[in-house]
Amino acid sequence: MEASGGLLARPVVLLAVHDPESRDFLGAALRGGGRPCVVRAVDARRPLPQWPLDRVDVAVLAVERGPLPAADVRGLAARGIPALLVAAHWTRHALDAAFAAGAAGCLVRTGKGDGLAAAAGAVAAGHRLLSPELLDVGGPGPRPRTAAPAEGGRAAFRRPDPLRTLTEREREVFALLAAGLSTAEAASSLQVAPSTVKSHISHVLTKLGVRSRLEAVLLMQHAPDGRPCGQG
């Protein structure tokens, strides 16, 4: 069953993590939020053939201590199951290895697990995701950068922040969408016409260079400054 925008209404997520506390924390984050997931859990130390993969839409792998689970990512990709990797810390080497293995997304684990359910839904729908703060670390595809002077006359590069181009009203619209409201419900809350909300959505997608409202929500929720969507 699909929701609007080609997203699954309730994607089935296999959560692979070793630590029981992390399993409970990430499981709760996946089951909550505006687009909750159906969650199965497995101890990541078990061999991939023993994972309950039947009818799974996306696998979320917690990267804890130890090497990146590249073999598991490759095995999932071979079975047509996209993998979303979540870790507290990332290096360029780890990102390169993750995407080389076939990962569909890499996220920075936050203290509250914000945006994890939406991220899993986006990956299940065929999107590739990368936490914005990781763009300066590395990742797949070209990275927009602007040159700036640095010490010693060498050029340093900084990524332009498209979030700064959003108006307060555009942030308000996406704060409501992130809370799970539909376009009509957001329009009612803001006391404007649905066509006005759709116009704001279109402008935001263009400014952020993303394809869907969900990707825009994720981009704002994982903003490097840590501010929740809707706060300027």
GROMACS .gro file of C-alpha atoms in nm:
model
  232
    1MET     CA    1   0.000   0.000   0.000
    2GLU     CA    2   0.139   0.339  -0.103
    3ALA     CA    3   0.079   0.681   0.046
    4SER     CA    4   0.111   1.008  -0.146
    5GLY     CA    5   0.428   1.071  -0.345
    6GLY     CA    6   0.497   0.700  -0.400
    7LEU     CA    7   0.591   0.645  -0.035
    8LEU     CA    8   0.479   0.332   0.143
    9ALA     CA    9   0.209   0.400   0.402
   10ARG     CA   10   0.383   0.183   0.663
   11PRO     CA   11   0.711   0.040   0.535
   12VAL     CA   12   0.835  -0.284   0.689
   13VAL     CA   13   1.177  -0.220   0.842
   14LEU     CA   14   1.428  -0.478   0.956
   15LEU     CA   15   1.638  -0.322   1.231
   16ALA     CA   16   1.976  -0.494   1.265
   17VAL     CA   17   2.167  -0.395   1.578
   18HIS     CA   18   2.371  -0.579   1.837
   19ASP     CA   19   2.323  -0.371   2.152
   20PRO     CA   20   1.978  -0.430   2.313
   21GLU     CA   21   1.949  -0.071   2.438
   22SER     CA   22   2.025   0.068   2.093
   23ARG     CA   23   1.774  -0.177   1.948
   24ASP     CA   24   1.502  -0.048   2.179
   25PHE     CA   25   1.594   0.317   2.116
   26LEU     CA   26   1.607   0.291   1.738
   27GLY     CA   27   1.298   0.071   1.730
   28ALA     CA   28   1.101   0.333   1.921
   29ALA     CA   29   1.225   0.604   1.682
   30LEU     CA   30   1.114   0.400   1.381
   31ARG     CA   31   0.771   0.331   1.528
   32GLY     CA   32   0.715   0.697   1.616
   33GLY     CA   33   0.711   1.014   1.410
   34GLY     CA   34   0.470   1.130   1.144
   35ARG     CA   35   0.518   0.820   0.925
   36PRO     CA   36   0.564   0.519   1.158
   37CYS     CA   37   0.715   0.195   1.035
   38VAL     CA   38   0.642  -0.170   1.100
   39VAL     CA   39   0.958  -0.284   1.275
   40ARG     CA   40   1.125  -0.622   1.301
   41ALA     CA   41   1.450  -0.654   1.492
   42VAL     CA   42   1.746  -0.890   1.466
   43ASP     CA   43   2.080  -0.922   1.639
   44ALA     CA   44   2.327  -0.792   1.381
   45ARG     CA   45   2.579  -1.061   1.485
   46ARG     CA   46   2.362  -1.331   1.330
   47PRO     CA   47   2.453  -1.438   0.974
   48LEU     CA   48   2.251  -1.263   0.705
   49PRO     CA   49   2.076  -1.585   0.589
   50GLN     CA   50   1.922  -1.606   0.938
   51TRP     CA   51   1.772  -1.256   0.922
   52PRO     CA   52   1.391  -1.242   0.877
   53LEU     CA   53   1.396  -1.073   0.535
   54ASP     CA   54   1.060  -1.184   0.398
   55ARG     CA   55   0.853  -0.884   0.282
   56VAL     CA   56   1.106  -0.635   0.423
   57ASP     CA   57   1.105  -0.297   0.245
   58VAL     CA   58   1.424  -0.155   0.396
   59ALA     CA   59   1.693  -0.264   0.640
   60VAL     CA   60   1.829  -0.020   0.899
   61LEU     CA   61   2.174  -0.120   1.020
   62ALA     CA   62   2.323   0.041   1.329
   63VAL     CA   63   2.697   0.085   1.286
   64GLU     CA   64   2.843   0.046   1.633
   65ARG     CA   65   3.193  -0.056   1.735
   66GLY     CA   66   3.384  -0.263   1.487
   67PRO     CA   67   3.410  -0.267   1.107
   68LEU     CA   68   3.141  -0.148   0.869
   69PRO     CA   69   2.897  -0.432   0.784
   70ALA     CA   70   2.981  -0.412   0.415
   71ALA     CA   71   2.914  -0.781   0.352
   72ASP     CA   72   2.564  -0.750   0.497
   73VAL     CA   73   2.497  -0.441   0.285
   74ARG     CA   74   2.607  -0.626  -0.028
   75GLY     CA   75   2.397  -0.927   0.065
   76LEU     CA   76   2.090  -0.710   0.118
   77ALA     CA   77   2.145  -0.532  -0.214
   78ALA     CA   78   2.168  -0.869  -0.388
   79ARG     CA   79   1.825  -0.951  -0.243
   80GLY     CA   80   1.680  -0.618  -0.359
   81ILE     CA   81   1.655  -0.475  -0.007
   82PRO     CA   82   1.796  -0.122   0.036
   83ALA     CA   83   2.014  -0.060   0.341
   84LEU     CA   84   2.015   0.254   0.553
   85LEU     CA   85   2.318   0.283   0.783
   86VAL     CA   86   2.303   0.481   1.107
   87ALA     CA   87   2.612   0.574   1.310
   88ALA     CA   88   2.713   0.832   1.567
   89HIS     CA   89   3.037   0.909   1.385
   90TRP     CA   90   3.138   0.885   1.021
   91THR     CA   91   3.468   0.913   0.836
   92ARG     CA   92   3.526   0.961   0.465
   93HIS     CA   93   3.662   0.607   0.445
   94ALA     CA   94   3.350   0.464   0.612
   95LEU     CA   95   3.117   0.659   0.381
   96ASP     CA   96   3.306   0.549   0.072
   97ALA     CA   97   3.296   0.188   0.189
   98ALA     CA   98   2.923   0.207   0.268
   99PHE     CA   99   2.822   0.339  -0.073
  100ALA     CA  100   3.068   0.113  -0.254
  101ALA     CA  101   2.895  -0.181  -0.085
  102GLY     CA  102   2.559  -0.057  -0.212
  103ALA     CA  103   2.413   0.134   0.084
  104ALA     CA  104   2.112   0.350  -0.003
  105GLY     CA  105   2.172   0.599   0.275
  106CYS     CA  106   2.396   0.703   0.564
  107LEU     CA  107   2.265   0.901   0.859
  108VAL     CA  108   2.416   1.051   1.171
  109ARG     CA  109   2.248   0.908   1.478
  110THR     CA  110   2.091   1.184   1.685
  111GLY     CA  111   2.013   1.181   2.054
  112LYS     CA  112   1.639   1.159   1.990
  113GLY     CA  113   1.639   0.955   1.671
  114ASP     CA  114   1.471   1.244   1.488
  115GLY     CA  115   1.380   1.174   1.127
  116LEU     CA  116   1.475   0.805   1.131
  117ALA     CA  117   1.127   0.680   1.045
  118ALA     CA  118   1.096   0.930   0.760
  119ALA     CA  119   1.443   0.837   0.636
  120ALA     CA  120   1.354   0.468   0.633
  121GLY     CA  121   1.037   0.548   0.440
  122ALA     CA  122   1.228   0.751   0.184
  123VAL     CA  123   1.485   0.476   0.128
  124ALA     CA  124   1.207   0.218   0.100
  125ALA     CA  125   1.056   0.436  -0.175
  126GLY     CA  126   1.380   0.432  -0.373
  127HIS     CA  127   1.553   0.751  -0.258
  128ARG     CA  128   1.920   0.781  -0.163
  129LEU     CA  129   1.989   0.977   0.153
  130LEU     CA  130   2.285   1.138   0.324
  131SER     CA  131   2.277   1.347   0.640
  132PRO     CA  132   2.357   1.706   0.533
  133GLU     CA  133   2.641   1.734   0.785
  134LEU     CA  134   2.810   1.444   0.605
  135LEU     CA  135   2.830   1.633   0.276
  136ASP     CA  136   3.152   1.791   0.402
  137VAL     CA  137   3.285   1.446   0.490
  138GLY     CA  138   3.203   1.276   0.163
  139GLY     CA  139   2.940   1.073  -0.012
  140PRO     CA  140   2.800   0.973  -0.349
  141GLY     CA  141   2.760   1.212  -0.637
  142PRO     CA  142   2.876   1.571  -0.687
  143ARG     CA  143   2.882   1.806  -0.392
  144PRO     CA  144   2.801   2.176  -0.449
  145ARG     CA  145   3.082   2.386  -0.309
  146THR     CA  146   3.195   2.746  -0.317
  147ALA     CA  147   3.555   2.857  -0.285
  148ALA     CA  148   3.669   3.075   0.004
  149PRO     CA  149   4.016   3.200   0.100
  150ALA     CA  150   4.208   3.006   0.363
  151GLU     CA  151   4.529   3.047   0.556
  152GLY     CA  152   4.848   3.014   0.359
  153GLY     CA  153   4.679   3.119   0.036
  154ARG     CA  154   4.526   2.778  -0.022
  155ALA     CA  155   4.162   2.747  -0.116
  156ALA     CA  156   3.921   2.595   0.130
  157PHE     CA  157   3.573   2.491   0.024
  158ARG     CA  158   3.249   2.538   0.205
  159ARG     CA  159   2.910   2.403   0.106
  160PRO     CA  160   2.642   2.670   0.057
  161ASP     CA  161   2.353   2.632   0.299
  162PRO     CA  162   2.026   2.627   0.101
  163LEU     CA  163   1.825   2.621   0.425
  164ARG     CA  164   1.910   2.986   0.477
  165THR     CA  165   1.715   3.070   0.162
  166LEU     CA  166   1.384   2.947   0.306
  167THR     CA  167   1.129   3.198   0.426
  168GLU     CA  168   0.969   3.172   0.768
  169ARG     CA  169   0.640   3.067   0.608
  170GLU     CA  170   0.813   2.791   0.411
  171ARG     CA  171   0.966   2.661   0.732
  172GLU     CA  172   0.626   2.671   0.902
  173VAL     CA  173   0.473   2.466   0.621
  174PHE     CA  174   0.737   2.198   0.646
  175ALA     CA  175   0.721   2.192   1.025
  176LEU     CA  176   0.356   2.090   0.987
  177LEU     CA  177   0.436   1.834   0.718
  178ALA     CA  178   0.711   1.689   0.938
  179ALA     CA  179   0.451   1.648   1.214
  180GLY     CA  180   0.250   1.427   0.980
  181LEU     CA  181  -0.012   1.672   0.852
  182SER     CA  182  -0.140   1.646   0.497
  183THR     CA  183  -0.136   1.939   0.255
  184ALA     CA  184  -0.503   2.013   0.330
  185GLU     CA  185  -0.446   1.990   0.706
  186ALA     CA  186  -0.144   2.220   0.687
  187ALA     CA  187  -0.347   2.470   0.486
  188SER     CA  188  -0.625   2.460   0.746
  189SER     CA  189  -0.377   2.511   1.030
  190LEU     CA  190  -0.220   2.811   0.855
  191GLN     CA  191  -0.561   2.941   0.740
  192VAL     CA  192  -0.455   2.952   0.377
  193ALA     CA  193  -0.571   2.774   0.062
  194PRO     CA  194  -0.425   2.428  -0.017
  195SER     CA  195  -0.292   2.575  -0.342
  196THR     CA  196  -0.085   2.819  -0.137
  197VAL     CA  197   0.070   2.535   0.062
  198LYS     CA  198   0.145   2.348  -0.261
  199SER     CA  199   0.317   2.660  -0.394
  200HIS     CA  200   0.534   2.682  -0.081
  201ILE     CA  201   0.622   2.314  -0.118
  202SER     CA  202   0.722   2.363  -0.481
  203HIS     CA  203   0.943   2.660  -0.391
  204VAL     CA  204   1.115   2.467  -0.112
  205LEU     CA  205   1.186   2.165  -0.331
  206THR     CA  206   1.344   2.394  -0.590
  207LYS     CA  207   1.553   2.584  -0.333
  208LEU     CA  208   1.681   2.268  -0.164
  209GLY     CA  209   1.735   2.076  -0.487
  210VAL     CA  210   1.536   1.770  -0.375
  211ARG     CA  211   1.267   1.564  -0.546
  212SER     CA  212   1.010   1.514  -0.272
  213ARG     CA  213   0.866   1.683   0.034
  214LEU     CA  214   0.999   1.398   0.248
  215GLU     CA  215   1.355   1.462   0.137
  216ALA     CA  216   1.308   1.830   0.222
  217VAL     CA  217   1.174   1.741   0.569
  218LEU     CA  218   1.472   1.513   0.629
  219LEU     CA  219   1.717   1.777   0.514
  220MET     CA  220   1.577   2.028   0.762
  221GLN     CA  221   1.550   1.777   1.048
  222HIS     CA  222   1.915   1.680   1.006
  223ALA     CA  223   2.040   2.037   0.965
  224PRO     CA  224   2.391   2.077   1.114
  225ASP     CA  225   2.279   2.349   1.358
  226GLY     CA  226   2.041   2.100   1.518
  227ARG     CA  227   1.740   2.330   1.503
  228PRO     CA  228   1.409   2.154   1.454
  229CYS     CA  229   1.221   2.221   1.132
  230GLY     CA  230   1.028   2.545   1.152
  231GLN     CA  231   1.267   2.738   1.372
  232GLY     CA  232   1.469   3.016   1.216
   0.00000   0.00000   0.00000
